[in-house]
Structure formats: structure tokens, C-alpha cells
XYZ file of C-alpha atoms in Angstrom:
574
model
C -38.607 46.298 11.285
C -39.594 46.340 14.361
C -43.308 46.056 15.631
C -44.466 49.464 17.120
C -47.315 49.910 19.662
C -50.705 50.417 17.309
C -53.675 52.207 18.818
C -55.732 52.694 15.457
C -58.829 53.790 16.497
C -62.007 52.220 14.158
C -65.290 53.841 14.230
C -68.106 51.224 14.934
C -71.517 51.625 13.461
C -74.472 49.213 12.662
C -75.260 46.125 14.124
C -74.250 43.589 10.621
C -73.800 39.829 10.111
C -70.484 38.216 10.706
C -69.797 34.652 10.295
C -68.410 32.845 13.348
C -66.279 29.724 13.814
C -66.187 27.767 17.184
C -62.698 26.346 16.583
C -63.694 22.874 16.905
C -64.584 22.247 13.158
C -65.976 25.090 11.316
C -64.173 26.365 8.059
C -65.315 27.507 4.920
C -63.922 25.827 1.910
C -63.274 27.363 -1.376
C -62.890 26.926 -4.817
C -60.310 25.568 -6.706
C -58.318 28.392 -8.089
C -55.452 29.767 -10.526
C -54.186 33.145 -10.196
C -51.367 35.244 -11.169
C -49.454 36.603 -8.245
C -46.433 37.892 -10.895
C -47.823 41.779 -10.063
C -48.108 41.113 -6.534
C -50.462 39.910 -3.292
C -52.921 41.593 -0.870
C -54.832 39.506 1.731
C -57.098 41.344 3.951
C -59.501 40.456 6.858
C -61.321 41.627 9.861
C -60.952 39.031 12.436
C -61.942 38.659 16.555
C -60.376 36.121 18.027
C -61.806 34.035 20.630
C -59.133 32.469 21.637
C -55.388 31.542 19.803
C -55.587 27.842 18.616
C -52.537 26.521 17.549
C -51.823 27.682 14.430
C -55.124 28.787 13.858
C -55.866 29.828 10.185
C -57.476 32.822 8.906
C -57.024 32.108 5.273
C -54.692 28.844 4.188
C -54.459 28.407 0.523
C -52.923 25.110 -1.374
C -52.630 21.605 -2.918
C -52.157 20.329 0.798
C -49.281 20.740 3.864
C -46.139 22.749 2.786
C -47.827 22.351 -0.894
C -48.230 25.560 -2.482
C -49.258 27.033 0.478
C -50.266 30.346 1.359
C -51.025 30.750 5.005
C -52.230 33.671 7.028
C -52.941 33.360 10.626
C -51.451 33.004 14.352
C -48.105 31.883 15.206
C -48.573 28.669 17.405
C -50.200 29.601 20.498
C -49.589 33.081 20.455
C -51.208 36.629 19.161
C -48.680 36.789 16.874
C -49.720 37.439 13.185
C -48.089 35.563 10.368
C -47.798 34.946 7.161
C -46.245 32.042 5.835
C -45.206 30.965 1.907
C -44.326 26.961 0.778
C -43.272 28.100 -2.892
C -40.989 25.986 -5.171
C -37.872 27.925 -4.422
C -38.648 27.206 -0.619
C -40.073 28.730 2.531
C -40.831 31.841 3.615
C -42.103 33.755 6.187
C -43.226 37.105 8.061
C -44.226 37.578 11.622
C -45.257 40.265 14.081
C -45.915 39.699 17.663
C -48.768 41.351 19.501
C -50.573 41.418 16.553
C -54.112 40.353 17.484
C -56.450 40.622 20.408
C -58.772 38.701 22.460
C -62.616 39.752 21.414
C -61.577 42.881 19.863
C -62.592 43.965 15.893
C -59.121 43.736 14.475
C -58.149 44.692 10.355
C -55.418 42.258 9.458
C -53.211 42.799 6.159
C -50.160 41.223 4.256
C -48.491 41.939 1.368
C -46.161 40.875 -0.851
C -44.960 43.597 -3.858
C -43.150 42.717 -7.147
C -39.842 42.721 -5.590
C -41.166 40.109 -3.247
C -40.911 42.601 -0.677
C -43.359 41.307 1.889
C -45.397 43.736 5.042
C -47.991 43.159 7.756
C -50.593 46.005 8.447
C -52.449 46.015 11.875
C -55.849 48.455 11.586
C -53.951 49.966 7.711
C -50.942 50.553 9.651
C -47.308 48.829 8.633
C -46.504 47.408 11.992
C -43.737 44.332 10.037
C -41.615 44.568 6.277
C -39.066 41.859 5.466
C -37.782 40.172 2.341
C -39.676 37.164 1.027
C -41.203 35.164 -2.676
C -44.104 36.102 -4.533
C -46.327 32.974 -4.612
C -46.008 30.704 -7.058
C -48.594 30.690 -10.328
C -50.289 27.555 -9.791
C -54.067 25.641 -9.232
C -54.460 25.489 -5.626
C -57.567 22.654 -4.812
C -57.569 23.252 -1.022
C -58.755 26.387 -0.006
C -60.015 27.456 3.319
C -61.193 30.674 5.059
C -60.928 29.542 9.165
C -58.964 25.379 8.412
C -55.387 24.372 8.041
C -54.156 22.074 5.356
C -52.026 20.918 8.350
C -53.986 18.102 10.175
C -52.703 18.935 13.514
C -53.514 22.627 13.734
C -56.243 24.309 15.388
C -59.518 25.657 13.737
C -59.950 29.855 14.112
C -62.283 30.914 17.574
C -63.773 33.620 16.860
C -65.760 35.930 14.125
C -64.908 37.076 10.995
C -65.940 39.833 8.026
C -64.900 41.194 4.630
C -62.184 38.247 3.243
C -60.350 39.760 0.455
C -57.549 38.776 -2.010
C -56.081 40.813 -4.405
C -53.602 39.748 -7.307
C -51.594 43.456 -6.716
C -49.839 44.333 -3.830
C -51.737 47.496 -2.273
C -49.979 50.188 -0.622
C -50.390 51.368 2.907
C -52.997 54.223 2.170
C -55.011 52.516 0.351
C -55.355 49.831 2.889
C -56.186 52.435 5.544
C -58.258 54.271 3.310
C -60.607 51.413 2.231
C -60.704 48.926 4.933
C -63.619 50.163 6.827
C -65.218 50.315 3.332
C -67.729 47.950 1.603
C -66.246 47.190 -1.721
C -68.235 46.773 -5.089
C -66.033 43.771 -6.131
C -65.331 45.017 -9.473
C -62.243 47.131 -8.182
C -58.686 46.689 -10.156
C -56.933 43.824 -8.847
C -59.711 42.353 -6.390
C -59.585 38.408 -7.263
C -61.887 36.891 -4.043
C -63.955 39.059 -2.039
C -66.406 37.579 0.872
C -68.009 39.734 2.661
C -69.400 36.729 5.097
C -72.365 39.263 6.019
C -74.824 37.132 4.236
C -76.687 35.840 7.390
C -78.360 33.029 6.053
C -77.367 29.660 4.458
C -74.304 27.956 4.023
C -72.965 29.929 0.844
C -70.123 32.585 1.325
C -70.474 34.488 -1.644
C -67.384 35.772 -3.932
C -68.604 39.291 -5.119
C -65.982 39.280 -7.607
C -66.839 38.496 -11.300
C -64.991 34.937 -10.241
C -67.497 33.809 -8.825
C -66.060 31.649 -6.241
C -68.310 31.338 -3.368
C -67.186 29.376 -0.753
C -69.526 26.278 0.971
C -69.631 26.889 5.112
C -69.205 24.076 7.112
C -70.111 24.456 10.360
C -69.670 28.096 11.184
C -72.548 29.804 12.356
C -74.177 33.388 11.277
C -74.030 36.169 13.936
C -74.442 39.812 14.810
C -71.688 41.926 15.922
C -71.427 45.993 16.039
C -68.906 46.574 13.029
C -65.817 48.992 11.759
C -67.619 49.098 8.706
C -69.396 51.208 6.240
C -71.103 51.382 3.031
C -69.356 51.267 0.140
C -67.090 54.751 -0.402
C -68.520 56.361 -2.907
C -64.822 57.678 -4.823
C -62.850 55.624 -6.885
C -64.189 52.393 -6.056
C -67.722 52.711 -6.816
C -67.247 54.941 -10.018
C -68.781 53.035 -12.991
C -66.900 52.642 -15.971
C -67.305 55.004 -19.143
C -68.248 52.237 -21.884
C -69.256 48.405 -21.502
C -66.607 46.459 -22.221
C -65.845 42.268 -22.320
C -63.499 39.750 -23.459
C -60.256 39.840 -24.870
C -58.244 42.224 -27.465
C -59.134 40.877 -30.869
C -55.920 39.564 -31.679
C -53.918 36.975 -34.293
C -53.272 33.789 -32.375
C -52.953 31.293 -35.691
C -55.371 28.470 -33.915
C -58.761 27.967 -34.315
C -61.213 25.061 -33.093
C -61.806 22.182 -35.217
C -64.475 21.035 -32.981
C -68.035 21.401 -35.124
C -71.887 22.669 -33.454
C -70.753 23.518 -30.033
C -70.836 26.629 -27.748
C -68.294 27.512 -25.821
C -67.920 30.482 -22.750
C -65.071 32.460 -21.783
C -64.685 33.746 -18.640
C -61.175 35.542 -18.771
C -62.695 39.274 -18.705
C -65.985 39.382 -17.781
C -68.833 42.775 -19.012
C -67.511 45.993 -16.501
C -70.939 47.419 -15.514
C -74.630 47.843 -16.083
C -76.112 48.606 -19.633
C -76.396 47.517 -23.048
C -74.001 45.627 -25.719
C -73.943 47.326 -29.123
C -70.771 45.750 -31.123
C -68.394 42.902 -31.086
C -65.000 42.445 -32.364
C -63.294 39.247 -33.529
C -60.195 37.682 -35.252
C -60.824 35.492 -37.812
C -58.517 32.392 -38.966
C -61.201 31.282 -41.541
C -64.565 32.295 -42.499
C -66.806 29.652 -40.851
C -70.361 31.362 -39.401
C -70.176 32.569 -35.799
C -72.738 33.680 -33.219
C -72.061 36.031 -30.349
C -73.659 34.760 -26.741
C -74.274 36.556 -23.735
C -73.796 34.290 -20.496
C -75.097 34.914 -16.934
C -74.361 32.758 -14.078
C -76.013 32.810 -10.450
C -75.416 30.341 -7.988
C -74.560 27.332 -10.213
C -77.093 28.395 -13.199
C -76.175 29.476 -16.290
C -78.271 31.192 -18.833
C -78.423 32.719 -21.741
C -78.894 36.869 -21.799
C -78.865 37.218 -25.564
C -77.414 36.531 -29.031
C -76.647 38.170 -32.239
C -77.233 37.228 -35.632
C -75.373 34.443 -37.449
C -71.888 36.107 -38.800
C -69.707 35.051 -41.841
C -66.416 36.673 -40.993
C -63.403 37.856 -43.107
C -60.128 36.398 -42.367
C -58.529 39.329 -39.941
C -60.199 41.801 -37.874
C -64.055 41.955 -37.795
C -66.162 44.722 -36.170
C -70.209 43.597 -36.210
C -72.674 45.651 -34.575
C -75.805 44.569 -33.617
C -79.298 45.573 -34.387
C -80.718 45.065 -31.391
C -78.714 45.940 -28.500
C -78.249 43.215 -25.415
C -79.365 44.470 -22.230
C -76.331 43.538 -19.639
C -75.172 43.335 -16.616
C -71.777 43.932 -14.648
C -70.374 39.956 -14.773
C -71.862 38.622 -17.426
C -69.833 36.801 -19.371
C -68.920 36.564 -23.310
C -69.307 33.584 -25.502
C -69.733 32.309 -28.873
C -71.752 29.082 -30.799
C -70.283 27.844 -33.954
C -72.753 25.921 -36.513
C -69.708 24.578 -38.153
C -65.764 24.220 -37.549
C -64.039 27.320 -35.474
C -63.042 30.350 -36.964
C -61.993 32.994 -33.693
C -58.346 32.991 -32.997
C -57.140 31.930 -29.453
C -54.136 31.711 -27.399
C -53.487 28.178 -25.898
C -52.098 27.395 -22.464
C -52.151 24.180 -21.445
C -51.782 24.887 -17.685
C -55.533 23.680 -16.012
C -57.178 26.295 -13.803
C -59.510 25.101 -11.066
C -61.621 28.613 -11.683
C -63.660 30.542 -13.593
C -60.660 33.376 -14.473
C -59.172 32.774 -17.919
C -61.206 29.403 -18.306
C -63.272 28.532 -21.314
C -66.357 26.455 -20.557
C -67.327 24.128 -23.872
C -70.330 22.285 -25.007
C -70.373 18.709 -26.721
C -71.525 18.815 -30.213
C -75.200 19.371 -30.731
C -76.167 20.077 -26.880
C -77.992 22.976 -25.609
C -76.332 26.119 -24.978
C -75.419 25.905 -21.119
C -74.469 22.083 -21.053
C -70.987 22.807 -20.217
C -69.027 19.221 -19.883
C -65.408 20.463 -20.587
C -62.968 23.832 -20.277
C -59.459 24.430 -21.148
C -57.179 27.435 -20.486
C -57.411 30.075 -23.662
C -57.993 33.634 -24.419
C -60.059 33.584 -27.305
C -60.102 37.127 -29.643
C -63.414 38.140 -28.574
C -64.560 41.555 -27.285
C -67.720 43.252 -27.287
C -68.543 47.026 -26.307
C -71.467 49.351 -25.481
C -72.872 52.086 -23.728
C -73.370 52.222 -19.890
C -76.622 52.444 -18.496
C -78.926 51.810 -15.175
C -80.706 48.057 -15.865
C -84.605 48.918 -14.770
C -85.824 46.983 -12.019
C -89.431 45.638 -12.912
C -91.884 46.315 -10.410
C -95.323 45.148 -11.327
C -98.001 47.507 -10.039
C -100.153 46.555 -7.354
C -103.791 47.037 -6.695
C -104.852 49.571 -4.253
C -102.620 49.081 -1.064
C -105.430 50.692 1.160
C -104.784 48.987 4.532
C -106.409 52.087 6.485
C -104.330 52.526 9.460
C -101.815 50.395 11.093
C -99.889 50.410 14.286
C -97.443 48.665 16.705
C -98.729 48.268 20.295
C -97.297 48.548 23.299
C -97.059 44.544 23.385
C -94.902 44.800 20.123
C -97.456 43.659 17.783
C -98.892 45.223 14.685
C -102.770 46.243 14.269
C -104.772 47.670 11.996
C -108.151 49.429 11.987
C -110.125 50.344 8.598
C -110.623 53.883 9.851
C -109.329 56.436 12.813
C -112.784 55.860 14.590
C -113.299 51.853 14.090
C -111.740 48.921 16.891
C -108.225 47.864 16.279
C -107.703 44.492 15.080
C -104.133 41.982 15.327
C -102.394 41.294 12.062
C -101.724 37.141 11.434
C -98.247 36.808 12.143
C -97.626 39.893 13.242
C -94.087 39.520 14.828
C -92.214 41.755 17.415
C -91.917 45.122 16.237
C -91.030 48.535 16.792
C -91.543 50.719 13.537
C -93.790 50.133 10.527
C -93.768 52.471 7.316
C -95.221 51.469 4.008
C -93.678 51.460 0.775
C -95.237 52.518 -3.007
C -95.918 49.456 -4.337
C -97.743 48.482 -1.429
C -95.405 46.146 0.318
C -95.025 46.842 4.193
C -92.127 47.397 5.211
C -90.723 47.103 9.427
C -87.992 46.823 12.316
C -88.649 44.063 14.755
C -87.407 44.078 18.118
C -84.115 42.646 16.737
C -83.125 45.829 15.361
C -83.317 44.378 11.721
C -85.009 45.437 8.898
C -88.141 43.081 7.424
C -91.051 43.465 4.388
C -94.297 41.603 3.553
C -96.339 41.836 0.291
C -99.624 42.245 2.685
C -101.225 42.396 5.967
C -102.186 38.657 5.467
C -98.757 37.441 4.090
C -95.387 36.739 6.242
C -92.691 38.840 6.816
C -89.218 38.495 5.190
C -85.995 39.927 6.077
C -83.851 42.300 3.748
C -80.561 41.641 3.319
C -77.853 43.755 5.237
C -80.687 45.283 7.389
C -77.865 46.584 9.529
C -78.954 47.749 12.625
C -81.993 50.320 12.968
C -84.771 51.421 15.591
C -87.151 53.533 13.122
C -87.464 53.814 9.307
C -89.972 55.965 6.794
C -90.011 55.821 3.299
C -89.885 58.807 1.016
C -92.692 59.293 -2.123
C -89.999 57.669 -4.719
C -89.505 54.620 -2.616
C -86.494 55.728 -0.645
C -86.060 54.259 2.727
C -85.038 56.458 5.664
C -84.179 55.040 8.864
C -82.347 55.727 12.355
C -79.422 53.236 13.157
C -78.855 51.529 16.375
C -76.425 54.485 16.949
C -78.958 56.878 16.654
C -77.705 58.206 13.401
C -79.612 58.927 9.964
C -79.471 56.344 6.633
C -80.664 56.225 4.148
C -81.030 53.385 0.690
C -82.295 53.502 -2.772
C -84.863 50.530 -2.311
C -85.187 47.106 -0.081
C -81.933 45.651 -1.910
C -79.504 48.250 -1.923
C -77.150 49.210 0.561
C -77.820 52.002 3.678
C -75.664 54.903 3.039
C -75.009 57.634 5.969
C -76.545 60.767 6.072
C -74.898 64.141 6.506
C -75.375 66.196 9.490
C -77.934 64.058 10.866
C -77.365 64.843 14.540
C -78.900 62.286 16.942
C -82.505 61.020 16.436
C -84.482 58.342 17.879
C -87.165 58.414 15.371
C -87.900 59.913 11.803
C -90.860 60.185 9.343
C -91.531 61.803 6.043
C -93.475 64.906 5.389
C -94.912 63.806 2.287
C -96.812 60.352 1.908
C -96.021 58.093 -0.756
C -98.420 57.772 -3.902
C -100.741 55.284 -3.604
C -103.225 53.758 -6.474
C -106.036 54.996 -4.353
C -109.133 57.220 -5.055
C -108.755 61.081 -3.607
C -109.365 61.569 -0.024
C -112.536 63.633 0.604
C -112.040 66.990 1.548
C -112.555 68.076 5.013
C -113.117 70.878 7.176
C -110.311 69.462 9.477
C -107.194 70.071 6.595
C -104.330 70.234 9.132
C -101.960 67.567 8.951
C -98.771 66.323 10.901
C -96.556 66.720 7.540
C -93.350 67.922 8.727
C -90.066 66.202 9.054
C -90.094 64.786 12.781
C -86.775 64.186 14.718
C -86.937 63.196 18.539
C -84.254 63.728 20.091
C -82.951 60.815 22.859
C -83.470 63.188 25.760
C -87.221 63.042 25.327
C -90.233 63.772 23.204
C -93.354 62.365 22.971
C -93.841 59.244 20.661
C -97.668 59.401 20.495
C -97.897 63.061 19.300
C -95.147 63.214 17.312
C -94.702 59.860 15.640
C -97.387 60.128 13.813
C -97.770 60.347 10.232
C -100.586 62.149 8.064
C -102.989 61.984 10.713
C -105.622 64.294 10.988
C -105.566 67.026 13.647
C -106.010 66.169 17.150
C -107.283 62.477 16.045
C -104.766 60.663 17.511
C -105.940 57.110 18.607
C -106.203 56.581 22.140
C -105.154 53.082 22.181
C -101.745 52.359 23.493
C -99.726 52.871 20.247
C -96.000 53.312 20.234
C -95.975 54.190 15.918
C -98.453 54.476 13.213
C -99.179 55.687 9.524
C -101.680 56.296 7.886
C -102.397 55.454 4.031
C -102.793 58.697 2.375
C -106.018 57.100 0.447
């Protein structure tokens, strides 16, 4: 096929995090990893290039040069995209020229179906097909997002967002559909997904339930305005109808001999949020077994919960549990054993360098999460349950009665105890340009950088939230709801400080926003007054004009606006 002209238009919205690489020596490197390519391959990226380094890599996985190797990037010198296959039946390889651009957002695909049928996308449209190998099943040890396994090729220039890899060969709309999409990481197929939008630290984080977050070397955290959006709320973010985990309970004819060890397996982690209420299991003897509940984050693992001690029957056994296990989506399933083993498993000798299908073991007698050995099985172990939302604890706060607080002209936040007293500067106030407070007390504002920060007090520091995005003004709504007006002058909106903005409907073009109720404080009752009045309406100003210090305000009092040079303000409602 023949590469046709490709004017995709992308929609750009808020200001995110990108990771970028200044093609001297900054890669990321990833896990070790084993994974089954027989249904097909999807590899996906946004990339800008900087410039086109010889053979400059945007993912190249393998066991070392023209070993294994599955390499996605620019051909030589050139814009070209290709992607190029060293599999044990021999080389193969896809290319389409004019591909990429010079400091322009570009969504790369290739994929590779069951037929081996391999296809480039440029911004979800097929712009290259041709006839090549799936890639072989294997442990690839030398993985890199932006770094050759060739030692004479050229590092990427540029920035890059949302890495994925998928172990299913996705189809054209789908590609389209979901590329300027945040995924959840839990979608059908997904086997590494890095967002790189982090913007601190030198993790990139796999959202997958494998775990495999890669270690940046080098590359450096910036902003750029990106084609992307929250996740879609369809298909990908619907949440599964019952808690499952593990494997089909099935008759193997093995069990372990080893004696007073735990063990982990990590083949098919928990689906979603809620609570475990059963588990299943194939017996080959009737030696006592426990069910365990893993979690891991970051390199910790710990223990969510057990059941009771089981004897089983030889067969099937069903046990439910009498106290449900509170769990959440990734957790993993695993099992102690006081004496010898008595689950059936299927045995593969074939190492994996990952977490998928791996079983993490204890030595005799150690704690629970001393893991010092794993093997490749699929042990007969499932467990089910009922979905549900996991509570966040919040612990209630004393009175958050800070009176009133503003930004000044001079970008700094002030407070004054009442509407009549002298303004005084906050400690470590910052640069900003909104303030709004939320119900637990916790301040919450957008400094001059456009991002999104919180402190606990007036007299602690601030931190930034993660995936801030880009925003000029934010309220918060009585159940803790954040509001806010993007960069592009459009309305958001997020469950709390952690989750994700999501775009509001019809929201025309606003400057700044505030809410027309106040949140509910842990404060005595105001005192009535004479003066009742109150700025309590929804408040949009449009970019043409408006007046900031009569209309920004909110709760005030009538006609009691301060007459110090504020640009916003609130007012606690105690």
C-alpha cells in the first residue's frame, strides 16, 4: 500500500506532563518481560520529534541487537516510520515514509494481526499494510522506551506520552477512537501502559496490573499542550459485574511438595474495586490451605487479607468466607500452606522476566512477603465477589475557620480574620492566581504555572496534585467536587484532589467560576444579620471583560468588598 497524504486533525486541550529525551543519552528502561503475541500486537505512542537521529527508537524490545527484537521508530535519518521484527524464522519489516514531523504532536501505531498481517497508523489512520511474523513468545531482558539495543544508533529528540502495548492486534477504529483517550489500564488485551505524565521522579509507571514501571534515565519531565483527554467514559472505563481473580479451578495432577511456605500468583490479577466473598480450588490431596490477598506498590508487597485455615476434598472446592476481604482492582491472589501442597497447577518450565503468569514463592518458615524464588505455573485458584466503591478515609478536621483569604495583585496569598481587620501574608505563600477551599479544610490553589496545588493549612506548604492539567480558576462544590476553568478557557470538573478532570458539557468560554453554595464547614452558625444578601450565584466571566473584584467574589456580604488590591477571594462560610 501506498502511503497517502494524512491531515488528521487532533484537538489540543490542557497543558499535561510529557517526558522528554535530549537524544544524547536519555531512555527509559523496562522490565524484563514474557508475553504472548500468538493473538496478535498493538504498539501505540504519541511522539514529537526534535530532530531524526539515526535510527532513533521509540520503543526497542529484546535480548540485545537482531535478538528478539521488536523495534519501532525512524528509518535512518529520515521521517520515515518503521517497524522492524528479528524473530527466529528471520527478519521482517514495515515502513512508511513521511511519517513523522518536526515538533508536531504525532499518534504513531503498528500492528501485527494473527495472520501476521502487519499495518502502520499515522493520527488512527492506516497510512502502510504488508505481510510480516508475529513476534516470537519469548523473555525479552532489554527493554527501552527512547534507546536502541544497537550501540551505534541514535537516542529519540524529542517528547513523548501515553506508551502502550497490547498482546491483540487492534483494528483501525478503535485506534482512532481511543487514542486521544486516557486509558484505565485494565482494558482487554492492554499488557504495558505508560502514560509518562507523572511529572516527578524517575519512575514511569505501568498502569497495567503488570506492574512494570520503567526506571528513567536521563529524560527530563516537561509541559506540553496535549491531544489528549480524560479517560472515555464507554467501554473502557465500565467496571466489571462481579470481582473476579486467578485461574479456572482445574485438574492439573501436580501439587507442591514444598512444606510452610507462601506462594503468589500473578497470572490474573482481582478486575475492580470491592469485596472477596468465595474461593474456588482443585485439590490433589487434602493438606490445609489458606487463601491470601496480595497488594503490591512500588516494590512493596503486603498482605490485604486471609481466610480461615481449609482442609479440602480431593476435586473441586468452593469455600466462602465469613468475613469478606475488602479489594482492590490489581491485587493479586495467593495461598500459604502449613504443610505439603494440595492446589493443582499447570507447569511450564519456560522463565518469565515479569509479573504475568509468574508465581512468587517463600522459603520455608519466612514471613509472608519474603519472596526469594518464582517459576512459571497457573495454579487452580480463583476467588469471586461483589463489586463495590473502596471508601476513601478522610479523618475530620477541626474547625477550618481561616476567615478570609485572598491573592494580591503581587500574586501572593493573604488572609485577614474578618472583612474589617488588616490583611496579613501567608508563610510560603507562592505565586498564585485562584484559591478555593475544600471540606475537610485543606486549601486548595492555581499558581502562576497554571497547575493545580493543596496545603493542609495556612501555616503548612503547598503540594502539587497529580495531573493538575492546565487551569486559571477552580471552586469547589459542598461534596468536595472541584470545578475549574482550563488554560483553554473551558469548564472541568473531578471527583476529589486524586482523580482525573473530566470536561464539562456546554460550558461555553469562561475565565473564571465559583460555586453558589459554600462548602460545610465544622464551624459554629454565622450570626444573623440585617445585611442577608449574598453573592451566591454561579459566576462566569466571560474573556471579553467583566469585573474580577465584584464578581469573583464568593459569599461575601453585600457591598463589603475589600478595598485592598485583590484579584480573588472566599470567604469561610463560618
Amino acid at each position: 500500500m501506498s502511503q497517502t497524504e494524512n491531515t488528521a486533525s487532533v484537538k489540543k486541550d490542557a497543558i499535561e506532563s510529557v517526558l522528554a529525551f535530549d537524544g544524547i543519552d536519555d531512555y527509559v528502561q523496562l522490565p524484563a518481560a514474557n508475553t504472548d503475541y500468538s493473538q496478535g500486537f498493538t504498539v501505540e505512542a504519541w511522539v514529537q520529534h526534535k530532530s531524526f537521529r539515526s535510527w532513533s527508537r521509540i520503543i526497542d524490545f529484546g535480548n540485545g541487537a537482531e535478538k528478539n527484537s521488536i523495534v519501532l521508530g525512524n528509518v535512518g535519518k529520515s521521517n520515515a516510520l518503521g517497524l522492524h521484527l528479528f524473530c527466529n524464522n528471520g527478519k521482517h519489516f514495515i515502513e512508511a515514509p513521511n511519517a513523522l514531523e518536526i515538533g508536531k504532536w504525532t499518534h504513531v501505531a503498528a500492528t501485527i494481526d494473527k495472520s501476521g498481517m502487519g499495518k502502520l497508523y499515522k493520527n488512527g489512520q492506516l497510512i502502510q499494510s504488508k505481510q510480516l511474523s508475529l513476534p516470537d513468545n519469548l523473555n525479552r531482558t532489554l527493554n527501552y522506551i527512547g534507546k536502541s539495543n544497537w550501540v551505534n544508533d541514535g537516542y529519540f529528540e524529542g517528547q513523548m506520552t501515553e506508551v502502550r502495548v497490547w498482546n491483540i492486534a487492534r483494528p483501525e477504529s478503535e485506534i482512532k477512537e481511543n487514542m486521544s483517550q486516557r486509558l484505565k489500564g485494565n482494558e482487554t488485551g492492554l499488557v504495558g501502559y505508560w502514560p509518562l505524565n507523572e511529572g516527578s521522579e524517575n519512575i514511569a509507571k505501568d498502569k497495567t496490573s503488570n506492574g512494570n514501571n520503567g526506571t528513567i534515565n536521563g529524560a527530563t519531565w516537561g509541559k506540553s499542550e496535549l491531544p489528549i483527554t480524560g479517560t472515555k467514559e464507554s467501554e473502557i472505563g465500565k467496571k466489571p459485574d462481579v470481582i473476579t481473580g486467578g485461574n479456572s479451578p482445574s485438574k492439573y495432577g501436580i501439587a507442591d511438595t514444598r512444606t510452610n511456605y507462601y506462594l503468589v500468583d500473578t497470572n490474573k490479577p482481582i478486575n475492580g474495586n470491592g469485596e472477596i466473598t468465595g474461593w474456588n480450588i482443585w485439590a490433589e490431596n487434602t493438606s490445609p490451605v489458606q487463601l491470601i490477598i496480595y497488594r503490591k506498590e512500588a516494590n512493596t508487597w503486603s498482605v490485604v487479607g486471609k481466610s480461615e485455615v481449609k482442609t479440602p476434598v480431593i476435586g473441586l472446592n468452593e469455600f466462602s468466607l465469613t468475613t469478606p476481604i475488602k479489594v482492590n482492582q490489581g491485587d493479586f491472589v495467593g495461598i500459604y500452606y502449613p504443610q505439603a501442597g494440595s492446589i493443582s497447577y499447570d507447569k511450564n518450565t519456560a522463565p518469565l522476566g515479569n509479573l504475568s503468569g509468574k508465581v512468587l514463592f517463600t522459603s520455608s518458615g519466612v514471613t509472608a512477603t519474603a519472596f526469594s524464588d518464582s517459576v512459571d505455573r497457573i495454579y487452580s485458584l480463583s476467588v469471586k465477589g461483589n463489586v463495590g466503591e473502596i471508601p476513601i478515609k478522610i479523618e475530620k478536621t477541626e474547625t477550618a475557620n481561616y476567615g478570609v483569604i485572598g491573592v494580591g495583585t503581587n500574586n501572593l496569598l493573604c488572609s485577614r480574620d474578618t472583612l474589617t481587620s488588616d490583611w496579613k501574608e501567608i508563610p510560603n505563600s507562592g505565586a498564585f492566581v485562584s484559591v478555593a477551599l475544600m471540606p475537610d479544610g485543606k486549601i486548595v490553589g492555581v499558581g502562576t504555572n497554571k497547575s493545580l496545588y493543596t496545603r493542609d493549612s495556612l501555616i503548612s506548604d503547598w503540594k502539587e496534585v497529580p495531573n493538575s492539567g492546565a487551569v486559571i480558576s477552580v471552586t469547589v462544590m459542598p461534596d468536595g467536587e472541584l470545578v475549574g476553568v482550563g488554560a483553554n478557557n473551558r469548564l472541568y470538573s473531578r471527583d476529589s484532589l486524586t482523580s482525573d478532570w473530566k470536561d464539562i458539557p456546554n460550558s461555553g468560554s469562561v475565565i473564571a467560576v465559583t460555586c453558589s453554595v459554600p462548602p460545610k464547614f465544622t464551624t459554629p452558625e454565622p450570626v444573623p444579620s440585617d445585611n442577608t444578601d449574598q453573592v451566591s450565584k454561579p459566576i462566569k466571566l466571560g474573556p471579553t471583560g467583566g469585573s474580577i473584584s465584584g464578581t469573583d467574589f464568593q459569599i461575601l456580604p453585600k457591598d463589603t468588598a475589600p478595598q485592598s488590591q485583590l484579584k480573588k477571594v472566599f470567604v469561610n462560610a463560618g
